[in-house]
Coordinates of C-alpha atoms and ligand atoms in Angstrom, one line a residue:
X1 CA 12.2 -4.1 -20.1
X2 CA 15.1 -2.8 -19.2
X3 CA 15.4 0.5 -17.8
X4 CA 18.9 2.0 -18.7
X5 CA 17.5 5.6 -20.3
X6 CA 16.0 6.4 -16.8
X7 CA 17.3 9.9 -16.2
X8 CA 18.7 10.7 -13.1
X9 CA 17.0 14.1 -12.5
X10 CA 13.4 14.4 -11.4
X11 CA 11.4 16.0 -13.5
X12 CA 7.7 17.1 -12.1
X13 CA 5.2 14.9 -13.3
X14 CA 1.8 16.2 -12.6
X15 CA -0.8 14.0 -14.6
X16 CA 1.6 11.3 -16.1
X17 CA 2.2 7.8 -14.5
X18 CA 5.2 5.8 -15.4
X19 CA 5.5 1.8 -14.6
X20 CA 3.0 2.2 -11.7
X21 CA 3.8 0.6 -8.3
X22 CA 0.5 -0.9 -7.7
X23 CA -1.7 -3.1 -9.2
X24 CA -5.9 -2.7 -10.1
X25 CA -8.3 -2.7 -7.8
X26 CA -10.1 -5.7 -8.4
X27 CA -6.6 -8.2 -8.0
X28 CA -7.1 -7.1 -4.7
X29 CA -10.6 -7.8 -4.5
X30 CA -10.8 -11.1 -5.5
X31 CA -7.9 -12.3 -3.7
X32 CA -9.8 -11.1 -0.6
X33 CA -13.0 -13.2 -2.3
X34 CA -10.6 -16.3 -2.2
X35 CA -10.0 -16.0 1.7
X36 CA -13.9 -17.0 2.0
X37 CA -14.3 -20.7 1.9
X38 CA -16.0 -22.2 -0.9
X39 CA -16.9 -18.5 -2.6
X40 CA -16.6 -18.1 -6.8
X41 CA -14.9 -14.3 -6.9
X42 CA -16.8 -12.2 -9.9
X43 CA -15.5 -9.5 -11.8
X44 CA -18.4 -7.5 -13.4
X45 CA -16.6 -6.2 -16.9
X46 CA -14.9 -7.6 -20.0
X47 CA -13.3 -10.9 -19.8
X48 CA -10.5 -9.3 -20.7
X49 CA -10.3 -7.8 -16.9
X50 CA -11.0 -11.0 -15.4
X51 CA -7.8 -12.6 -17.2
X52 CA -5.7 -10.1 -15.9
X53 CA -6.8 -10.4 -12.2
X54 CA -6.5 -14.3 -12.7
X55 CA -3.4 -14.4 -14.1
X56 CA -1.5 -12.1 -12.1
X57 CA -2.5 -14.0 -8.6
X58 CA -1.9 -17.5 -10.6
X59 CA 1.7 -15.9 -11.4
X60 CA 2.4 -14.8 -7.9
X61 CA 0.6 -18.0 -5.9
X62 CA 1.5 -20.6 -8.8
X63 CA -2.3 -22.1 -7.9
X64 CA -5.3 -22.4 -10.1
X65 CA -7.1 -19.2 -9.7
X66 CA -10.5 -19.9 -10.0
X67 CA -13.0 -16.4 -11.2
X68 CA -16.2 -16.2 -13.7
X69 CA -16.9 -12.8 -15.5
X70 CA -20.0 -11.2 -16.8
X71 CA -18.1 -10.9 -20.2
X72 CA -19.1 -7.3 -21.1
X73 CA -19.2 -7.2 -25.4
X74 CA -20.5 -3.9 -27.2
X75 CA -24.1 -4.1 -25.5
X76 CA -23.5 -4.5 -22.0
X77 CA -21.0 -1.6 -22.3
X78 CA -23.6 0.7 -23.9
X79 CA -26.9 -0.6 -21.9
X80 CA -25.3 -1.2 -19.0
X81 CA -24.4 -5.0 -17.3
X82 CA -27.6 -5.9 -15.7
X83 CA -28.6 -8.5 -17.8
X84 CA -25.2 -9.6 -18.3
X85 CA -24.6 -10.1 -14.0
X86 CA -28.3 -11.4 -13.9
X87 CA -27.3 -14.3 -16.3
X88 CA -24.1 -14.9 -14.5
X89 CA -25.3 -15.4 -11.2
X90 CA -28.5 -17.9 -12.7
X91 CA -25.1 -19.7 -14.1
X92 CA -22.5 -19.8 -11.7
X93 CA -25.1 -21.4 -8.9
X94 CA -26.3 -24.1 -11.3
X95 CA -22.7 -25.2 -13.1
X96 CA -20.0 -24.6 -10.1
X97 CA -22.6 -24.3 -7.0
X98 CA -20.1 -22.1 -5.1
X99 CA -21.5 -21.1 -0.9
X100 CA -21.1 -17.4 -2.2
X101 CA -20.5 -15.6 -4.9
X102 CA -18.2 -12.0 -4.3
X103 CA -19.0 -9.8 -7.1
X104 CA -16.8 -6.7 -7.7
X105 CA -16.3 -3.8 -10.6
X106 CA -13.9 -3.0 -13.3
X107 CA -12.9 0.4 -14.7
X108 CA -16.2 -0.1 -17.6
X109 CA -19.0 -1.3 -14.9
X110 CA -18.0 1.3 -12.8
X111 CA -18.0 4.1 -15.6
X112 CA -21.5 3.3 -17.0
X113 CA -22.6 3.0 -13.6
X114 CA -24.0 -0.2 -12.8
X115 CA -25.8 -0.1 -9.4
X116 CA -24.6 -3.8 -8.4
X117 CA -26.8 -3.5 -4.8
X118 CA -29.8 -3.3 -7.1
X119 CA -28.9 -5.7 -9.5
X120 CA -28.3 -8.7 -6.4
X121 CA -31.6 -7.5 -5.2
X122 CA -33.7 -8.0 -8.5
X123 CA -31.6 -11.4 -8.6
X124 CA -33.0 -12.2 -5.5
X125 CA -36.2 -11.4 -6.3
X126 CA -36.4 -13.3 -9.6
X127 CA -35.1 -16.5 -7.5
X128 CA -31.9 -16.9 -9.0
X129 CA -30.2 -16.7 -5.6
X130 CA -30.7 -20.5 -4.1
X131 CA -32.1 -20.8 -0.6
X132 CA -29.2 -20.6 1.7
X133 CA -26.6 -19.2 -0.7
X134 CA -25.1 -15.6 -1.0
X135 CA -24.2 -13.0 -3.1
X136 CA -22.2 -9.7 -2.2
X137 CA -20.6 -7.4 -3.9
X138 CA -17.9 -4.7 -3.8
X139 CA -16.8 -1.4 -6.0
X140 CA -13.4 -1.7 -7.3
X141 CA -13.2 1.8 -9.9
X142 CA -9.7 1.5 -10.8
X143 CA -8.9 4.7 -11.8
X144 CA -8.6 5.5 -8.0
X145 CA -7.3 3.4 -5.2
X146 CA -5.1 0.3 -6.2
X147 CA -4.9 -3.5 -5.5
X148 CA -4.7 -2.8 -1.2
X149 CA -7.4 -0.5 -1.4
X150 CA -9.8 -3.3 -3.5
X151 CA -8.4 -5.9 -0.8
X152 CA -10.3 -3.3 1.6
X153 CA -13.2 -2.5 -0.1
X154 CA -14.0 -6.4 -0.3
X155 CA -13.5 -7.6 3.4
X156 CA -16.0 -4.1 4.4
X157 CA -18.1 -6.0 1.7
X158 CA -18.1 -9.1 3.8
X159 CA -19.2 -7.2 7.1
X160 CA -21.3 -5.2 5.4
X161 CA -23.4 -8.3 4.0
X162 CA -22.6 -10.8 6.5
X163 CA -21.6 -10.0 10.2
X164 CA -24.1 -9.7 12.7
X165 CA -24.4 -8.9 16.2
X166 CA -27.2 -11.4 17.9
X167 CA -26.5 -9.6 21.3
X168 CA -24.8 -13.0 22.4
X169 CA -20.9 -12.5 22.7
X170 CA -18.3 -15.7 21.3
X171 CA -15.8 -14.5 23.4
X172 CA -13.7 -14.9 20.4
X173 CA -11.3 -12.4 18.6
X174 CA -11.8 -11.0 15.3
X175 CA -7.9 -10.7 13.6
X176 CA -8.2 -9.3 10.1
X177 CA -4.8 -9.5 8.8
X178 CA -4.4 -7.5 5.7
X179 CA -3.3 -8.0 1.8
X180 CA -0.8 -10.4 2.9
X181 CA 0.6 -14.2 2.1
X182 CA -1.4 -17.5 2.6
X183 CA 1.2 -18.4 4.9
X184 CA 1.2 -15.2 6.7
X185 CA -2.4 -16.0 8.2
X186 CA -1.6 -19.1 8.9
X187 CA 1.3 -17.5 11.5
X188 CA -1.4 -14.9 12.6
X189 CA -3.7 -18.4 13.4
X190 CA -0.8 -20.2 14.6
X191 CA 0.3 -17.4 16.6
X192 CA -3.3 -17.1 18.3
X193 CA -3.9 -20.8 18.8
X194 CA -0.4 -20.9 20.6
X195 CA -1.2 -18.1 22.9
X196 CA -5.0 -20.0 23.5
X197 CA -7.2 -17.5 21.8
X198 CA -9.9 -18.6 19.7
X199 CA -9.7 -15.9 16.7
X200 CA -11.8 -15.1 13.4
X201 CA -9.5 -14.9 10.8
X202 CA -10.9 -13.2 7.8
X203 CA -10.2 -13.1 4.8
X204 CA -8.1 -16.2 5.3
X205 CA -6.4 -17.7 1.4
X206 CA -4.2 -20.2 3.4
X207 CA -5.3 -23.8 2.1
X208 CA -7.2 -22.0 -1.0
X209 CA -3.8 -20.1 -2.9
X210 CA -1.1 -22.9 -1.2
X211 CA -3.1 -25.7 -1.3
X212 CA -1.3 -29.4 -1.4
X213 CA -1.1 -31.0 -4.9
X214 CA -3.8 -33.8 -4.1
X215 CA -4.0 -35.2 -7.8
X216 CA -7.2 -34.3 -8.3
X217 CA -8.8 -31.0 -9.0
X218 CA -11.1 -29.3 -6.5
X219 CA -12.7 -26.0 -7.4
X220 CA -13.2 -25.3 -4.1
X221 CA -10.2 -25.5 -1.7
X222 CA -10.2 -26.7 1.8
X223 CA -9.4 -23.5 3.2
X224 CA -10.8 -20.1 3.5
X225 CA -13.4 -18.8 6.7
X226 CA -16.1 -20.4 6.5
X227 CA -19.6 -17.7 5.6
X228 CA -20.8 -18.4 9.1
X229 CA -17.5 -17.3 11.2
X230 CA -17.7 -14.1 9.2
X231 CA -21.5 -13.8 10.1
X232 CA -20.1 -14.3 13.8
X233 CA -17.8 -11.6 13.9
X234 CA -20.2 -9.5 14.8
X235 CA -20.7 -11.6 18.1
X236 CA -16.5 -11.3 18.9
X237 CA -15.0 -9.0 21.6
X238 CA -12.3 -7.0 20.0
X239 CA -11.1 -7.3 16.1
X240 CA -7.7 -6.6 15.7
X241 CA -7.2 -4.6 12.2
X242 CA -3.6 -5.6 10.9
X243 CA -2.4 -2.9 8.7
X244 CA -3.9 0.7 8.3
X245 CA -5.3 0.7 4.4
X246 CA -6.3 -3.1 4.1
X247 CA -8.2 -3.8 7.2
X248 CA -9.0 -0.7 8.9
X249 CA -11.8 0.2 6.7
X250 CA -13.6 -3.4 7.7
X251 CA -12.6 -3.7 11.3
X252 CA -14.7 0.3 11.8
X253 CA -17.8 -1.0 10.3
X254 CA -17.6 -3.9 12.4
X255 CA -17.0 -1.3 15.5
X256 CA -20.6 0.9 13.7
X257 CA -22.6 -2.1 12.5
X258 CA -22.0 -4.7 15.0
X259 CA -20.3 -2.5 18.2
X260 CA -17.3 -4.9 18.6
X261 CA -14.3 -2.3 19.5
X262 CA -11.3 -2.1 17.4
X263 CA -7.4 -2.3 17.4
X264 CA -5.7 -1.0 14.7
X265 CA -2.1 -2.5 14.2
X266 CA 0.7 -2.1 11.7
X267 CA 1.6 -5.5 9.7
X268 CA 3.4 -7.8 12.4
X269 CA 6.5 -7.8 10.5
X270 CA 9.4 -7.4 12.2
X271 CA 10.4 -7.7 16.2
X272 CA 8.5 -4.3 17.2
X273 CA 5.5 -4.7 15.1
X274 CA 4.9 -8.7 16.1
X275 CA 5.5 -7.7 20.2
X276 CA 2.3 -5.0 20.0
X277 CA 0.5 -8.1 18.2
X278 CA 1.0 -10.5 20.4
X279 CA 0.6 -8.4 23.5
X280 CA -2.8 -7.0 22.3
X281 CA -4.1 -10.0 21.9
X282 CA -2.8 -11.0 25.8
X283 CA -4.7 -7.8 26.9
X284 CA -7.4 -8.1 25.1
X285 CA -8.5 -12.3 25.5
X286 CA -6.9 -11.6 29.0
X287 CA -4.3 -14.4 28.7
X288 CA -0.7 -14.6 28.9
X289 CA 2.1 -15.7 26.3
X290 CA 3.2 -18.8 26.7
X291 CA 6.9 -19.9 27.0
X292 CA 7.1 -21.2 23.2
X293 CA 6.0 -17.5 22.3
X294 CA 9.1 -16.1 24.3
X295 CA 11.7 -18.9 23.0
X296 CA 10.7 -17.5 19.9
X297 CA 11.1 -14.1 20.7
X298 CA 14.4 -14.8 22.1
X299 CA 15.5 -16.6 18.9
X300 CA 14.8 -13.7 17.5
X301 CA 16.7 -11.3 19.3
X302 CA 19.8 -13.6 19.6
X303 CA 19.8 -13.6 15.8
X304 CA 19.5 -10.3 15.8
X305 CA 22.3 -9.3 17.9
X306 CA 24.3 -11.9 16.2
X307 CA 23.6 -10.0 12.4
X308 CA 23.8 -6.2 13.7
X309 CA 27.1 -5.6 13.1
X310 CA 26.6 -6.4 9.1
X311 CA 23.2 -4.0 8.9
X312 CA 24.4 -1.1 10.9
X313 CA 24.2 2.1 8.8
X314 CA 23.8 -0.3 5.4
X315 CA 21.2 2.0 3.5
X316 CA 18.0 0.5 2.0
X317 CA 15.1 2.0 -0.6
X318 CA 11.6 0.5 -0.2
X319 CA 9.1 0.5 -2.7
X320 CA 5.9 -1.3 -2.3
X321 CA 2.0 -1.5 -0.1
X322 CA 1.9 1.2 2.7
X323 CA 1.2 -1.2 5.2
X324 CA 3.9 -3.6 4.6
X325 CA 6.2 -0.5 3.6
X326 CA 5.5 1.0 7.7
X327 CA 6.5 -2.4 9.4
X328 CA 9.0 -2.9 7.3
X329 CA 10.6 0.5 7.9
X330 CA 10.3 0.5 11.3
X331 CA 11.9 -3.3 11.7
X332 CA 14.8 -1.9 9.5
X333 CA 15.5 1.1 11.2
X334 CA 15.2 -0.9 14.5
X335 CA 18.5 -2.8 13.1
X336 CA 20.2 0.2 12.3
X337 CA 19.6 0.9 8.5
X338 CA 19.5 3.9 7.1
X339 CA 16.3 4.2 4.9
X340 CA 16.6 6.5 1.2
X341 CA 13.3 6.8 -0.4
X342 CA 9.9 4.7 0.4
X343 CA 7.5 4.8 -2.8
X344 CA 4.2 3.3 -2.5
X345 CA 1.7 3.5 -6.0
X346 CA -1.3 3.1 -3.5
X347 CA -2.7 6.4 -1.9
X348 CA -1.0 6.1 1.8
X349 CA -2.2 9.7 2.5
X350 CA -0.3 12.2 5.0
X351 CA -0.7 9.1 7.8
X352 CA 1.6 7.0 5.9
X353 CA 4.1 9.6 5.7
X354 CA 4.1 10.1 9.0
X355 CA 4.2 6.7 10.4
X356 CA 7.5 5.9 8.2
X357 CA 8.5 9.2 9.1
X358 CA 8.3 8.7 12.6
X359 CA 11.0 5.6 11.8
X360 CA 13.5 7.4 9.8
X361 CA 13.7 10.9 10.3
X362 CA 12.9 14.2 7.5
X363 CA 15.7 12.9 5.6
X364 CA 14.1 9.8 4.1
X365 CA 12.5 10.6 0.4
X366 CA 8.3 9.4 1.0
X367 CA 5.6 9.4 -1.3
X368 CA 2.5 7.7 -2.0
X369 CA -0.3 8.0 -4.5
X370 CA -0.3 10.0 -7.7
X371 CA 3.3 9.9 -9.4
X372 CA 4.7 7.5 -7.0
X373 CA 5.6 5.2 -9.4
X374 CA 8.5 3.0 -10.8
X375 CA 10.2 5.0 -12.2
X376 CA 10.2 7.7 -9.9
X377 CA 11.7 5.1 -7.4
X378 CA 14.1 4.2 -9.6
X379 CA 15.8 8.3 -10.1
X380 CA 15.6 8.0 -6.3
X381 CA 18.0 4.9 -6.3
X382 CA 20.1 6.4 -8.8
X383 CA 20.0 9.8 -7.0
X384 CA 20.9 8.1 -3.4
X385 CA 22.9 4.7 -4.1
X386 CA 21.4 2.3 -1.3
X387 CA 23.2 -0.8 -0.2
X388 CA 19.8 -2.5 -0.8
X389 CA 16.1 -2.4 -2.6
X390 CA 13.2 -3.9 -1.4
X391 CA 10.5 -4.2 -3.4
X392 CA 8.3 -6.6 -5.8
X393 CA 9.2 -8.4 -8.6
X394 CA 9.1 -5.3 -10.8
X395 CA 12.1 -3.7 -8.8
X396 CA 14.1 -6.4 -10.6
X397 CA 15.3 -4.9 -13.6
X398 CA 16.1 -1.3 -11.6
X399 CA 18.2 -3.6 -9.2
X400 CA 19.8 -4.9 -12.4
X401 CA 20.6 -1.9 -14.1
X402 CA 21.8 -0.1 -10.6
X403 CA 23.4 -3.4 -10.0
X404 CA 21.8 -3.2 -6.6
X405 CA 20.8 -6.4 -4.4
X406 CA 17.3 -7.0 -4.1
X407 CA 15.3 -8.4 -1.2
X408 CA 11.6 -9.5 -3.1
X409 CA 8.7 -8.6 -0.8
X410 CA 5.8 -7.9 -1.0
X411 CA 2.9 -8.7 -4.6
X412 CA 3.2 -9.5 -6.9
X413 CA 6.3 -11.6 -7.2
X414 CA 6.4 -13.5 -10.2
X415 CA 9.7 -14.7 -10.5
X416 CA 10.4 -16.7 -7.5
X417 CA 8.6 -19.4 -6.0
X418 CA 7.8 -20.6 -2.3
X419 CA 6.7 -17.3 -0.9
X420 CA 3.2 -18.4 -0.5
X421 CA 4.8 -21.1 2.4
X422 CA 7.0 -19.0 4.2
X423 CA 5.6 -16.5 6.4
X424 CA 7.3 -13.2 7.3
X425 CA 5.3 -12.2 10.0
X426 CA 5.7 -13.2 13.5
X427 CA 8.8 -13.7 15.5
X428 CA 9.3 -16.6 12.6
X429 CA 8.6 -14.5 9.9
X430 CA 11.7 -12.0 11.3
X431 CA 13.9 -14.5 11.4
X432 CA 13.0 -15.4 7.6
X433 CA 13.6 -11.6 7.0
X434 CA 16.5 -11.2 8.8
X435 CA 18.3 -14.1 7.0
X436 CA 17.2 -13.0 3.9
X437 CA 18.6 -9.4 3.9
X438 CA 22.1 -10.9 5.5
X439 CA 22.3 -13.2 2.9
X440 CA 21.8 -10.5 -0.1
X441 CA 24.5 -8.7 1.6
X442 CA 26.6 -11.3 2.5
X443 CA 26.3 -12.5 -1.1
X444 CA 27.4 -8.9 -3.0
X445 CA 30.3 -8.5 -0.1
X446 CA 31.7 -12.1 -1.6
X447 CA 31.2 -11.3 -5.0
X448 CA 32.9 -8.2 -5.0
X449 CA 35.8 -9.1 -2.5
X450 CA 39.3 -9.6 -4.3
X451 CA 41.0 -12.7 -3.8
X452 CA 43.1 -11.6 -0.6
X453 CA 40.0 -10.4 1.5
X454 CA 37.8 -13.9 0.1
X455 CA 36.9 -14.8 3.6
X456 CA 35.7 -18.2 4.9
X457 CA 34.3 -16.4 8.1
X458 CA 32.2 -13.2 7.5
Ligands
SF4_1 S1 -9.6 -1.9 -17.1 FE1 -9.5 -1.3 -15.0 S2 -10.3 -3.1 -13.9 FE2 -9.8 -3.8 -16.0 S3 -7.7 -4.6 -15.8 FE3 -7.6 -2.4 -16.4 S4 -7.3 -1.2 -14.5 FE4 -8.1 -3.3 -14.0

């Protein structure tokens, strides 16, 4: 797919996408599912739909992904899914006995207007919901939203069916940390446990989408929040929403339905973003950071104030999530980069805008939603020749054809592996970043140098 006959000139677009910079709904919804131990997501549509959403979070995790389907043929798409779901869920309990099964929609259920509430409830009812186990659900219409905003709409699911406030407080934390990797919640927990807060971490995919290679298969993988910590939540003092669109919309019912007050956060990516994590979550368990939190810290700046000389006034286009886009943005600018254009296929609305905005200033290109696609993005890096891209795998063959180092970020990356290990939020996750981006331009300054100015020390 390469994308030489891009034209450099924007031409207005007003009802056309082209090579969309976001992914469906439900990809997002049933990677959220996976963060909930022992829970069989569902995708209520054609198998066709269900392959999709498996096989692009098997491509980026390089893990099993395990989903069922109602398998929509020519009836269930005229008469509706009913009978189709009721069937499902009779069969899922009996053959895989999953804890919970996380139902969403596709683009068909959603058109012919399958009312999925109803549907659980008559399964219910008919007893094909054993004692003790669960079924919720979640709409994912994918002619709207995109894979961030399904990541949302499924973790509201979960507090919407499961948390509950008995009046009798935990004293623990609720940190729900957005659409991001395995490994990044394991920092977020890590981070916590260092800092002696007891947290709720939901969802939670680390040990379910990295787990170890055990020789033997398990359906069910150790990780994930258990059903009961996310019935708890409701009991918690604070919850800590990481990232505006993915865990804003869950963290607010939780603040309606349960009243446990809430903090919204951006992504802790970066050395800004991870200080106003880590220093809410002092205020608010009423604890203090502990000296390994500060060595780390210091690492961070030392490396840094070691690397700033190489990223002052480099330029860099972003295209990706909103809420990895306004970390990321602001952690950039912070080292002194100059940012082009920021592109985001998800609807950030006039927030987003502003929050990258704040970062960079009126002259920085932003858009989000409804023609902020591809290859929008890519007449922007032809228009404004950055130093770097950032962006999924999909920004590889517009960093090809610009000839344009390319930082992956973000989902889905297909074409690289180890990302589900290696976290980049948290002072750790920085110094990941900030050795990633050196290297890129370290590497195109060596490969373009002529012989005489091939330097041993850069
Ligand atoms: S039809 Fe809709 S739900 Fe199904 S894969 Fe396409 S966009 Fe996703």
């Amino acid at each position: 797919m390469l994308l030489r006959h891009t034209p450099e000139t924007n031409t207005e677009k007003t009802a056309l996408t082209v090579n969309p910079a976001k992914t469906c709904q439900p990809v997002g919804a049933m990677y959220a599912a996976l963060g909930i131990h022992n829970c069989l997501p569902h995708s209520h549509g054609s198998q066709g739909c269900c392959a999709y959403h498996r096989s692009a979070l098997t491509r980026h995790y390089k893990d099993p992904i395990m989903a069922t389907t109602s398998s929509f043929t020519e009836g269930a798409s005229v008469f509706g899914g009913q009978a189709n779901l009721m069937e499902s869920i009779h069969n899922i309990f009996t053959i895989y006995s999953p804890d919970i099964i996380a139902v969403h929609t596709t683009c068909l259920s959603e058109v012919i207007g399958d009312d999925l509430k109803q549907i659980i409830n008559k399964a219910a009812a008919e007893g094909k919901i054993p004692a003790g186990k669960r079924v919720i659900h979640t709409n994912t219409p994918s002619f709207k939203g995109s894979h961030v905003t399904g990541f949302a709409n499924m973790t509201q699911s979960m507090v919407q069916y499961l948390s509950e406030s008995t009046g009798k407080k935990t004293g623990r934390i609720n940190v729900i940390p957005g659409f991001v990797e395995p490994s990044d919640m394991e920092e977020i927990k890590r981070i916590a446990a260092e800092m002696g807060v007891k947290t709720v971490v939901f969802p939670d995919t680390s040990g379910v989408v990295n787990s170890p290679l055990e020789g033997k298969f398990r359906m069910y993988p150790k990780g994930g929040t258990v059903v009961e910590d996310i019935i708890s939540a409701g009991d918690s003092t604070a919850t800590l929403a990481l990232g505006r669109l993915a865990s804003l919309p869950a963290a607010k019912l939780l603040d309606t339905k349960c009243k446990v007050p809430l903090f919204p956060l951006d992504l802790p990516i970066g050395l800004r973003a991870t200080d106003a994590f880590v220093d809410q979550l002092r205020k608010t368990a009423g604890v203090s950071v502990p000296e390994s939190i500060m060595v780390e810290r210091g690492q961070v700046v030392d490396v840094l104030t070691d690397m700033h000389q190489y990223f002052y006034r480099k330029t860099a286009a972003l295209v990706g999530d909103p809420d990895h886009l306004v970390s990321l943005v602001q952690f950039l600018t912070d080292l002194d980069m100059k940012i082009t254009s920021v592109v985001t296929g998800t609807p950030g609305g006039p927030k987003f805008e502003k929050a990258v905005r704040a970062c960079t200033g009126d002259e920085t290109f932003v858009k989000s939603g409804a023609g902020a696609d591809m290859f929008l993005f890519h007449q922007l890096v032809k228009q404004r020749k950055p130093d770097l891209i950032f962006g999924n795998t999909y920004a590889k063959y517009i960093a090809r054809d610009e000839d344009i180092p390319l930082i992956r970020i973000g989902f889905p990356i297909y074409d690289r592996v180890g990302h589900q290990y290696f976290p980049i939020v948290g002072y750790r996750g920085a110094l990941r970043l900030l050795e990633k981006i050196l290297t890129a331009l370290l590497d195109r300054q060596d490969r373009d140098a002529p012989e005489e100015s091939f330097e041993l020390v850069m």
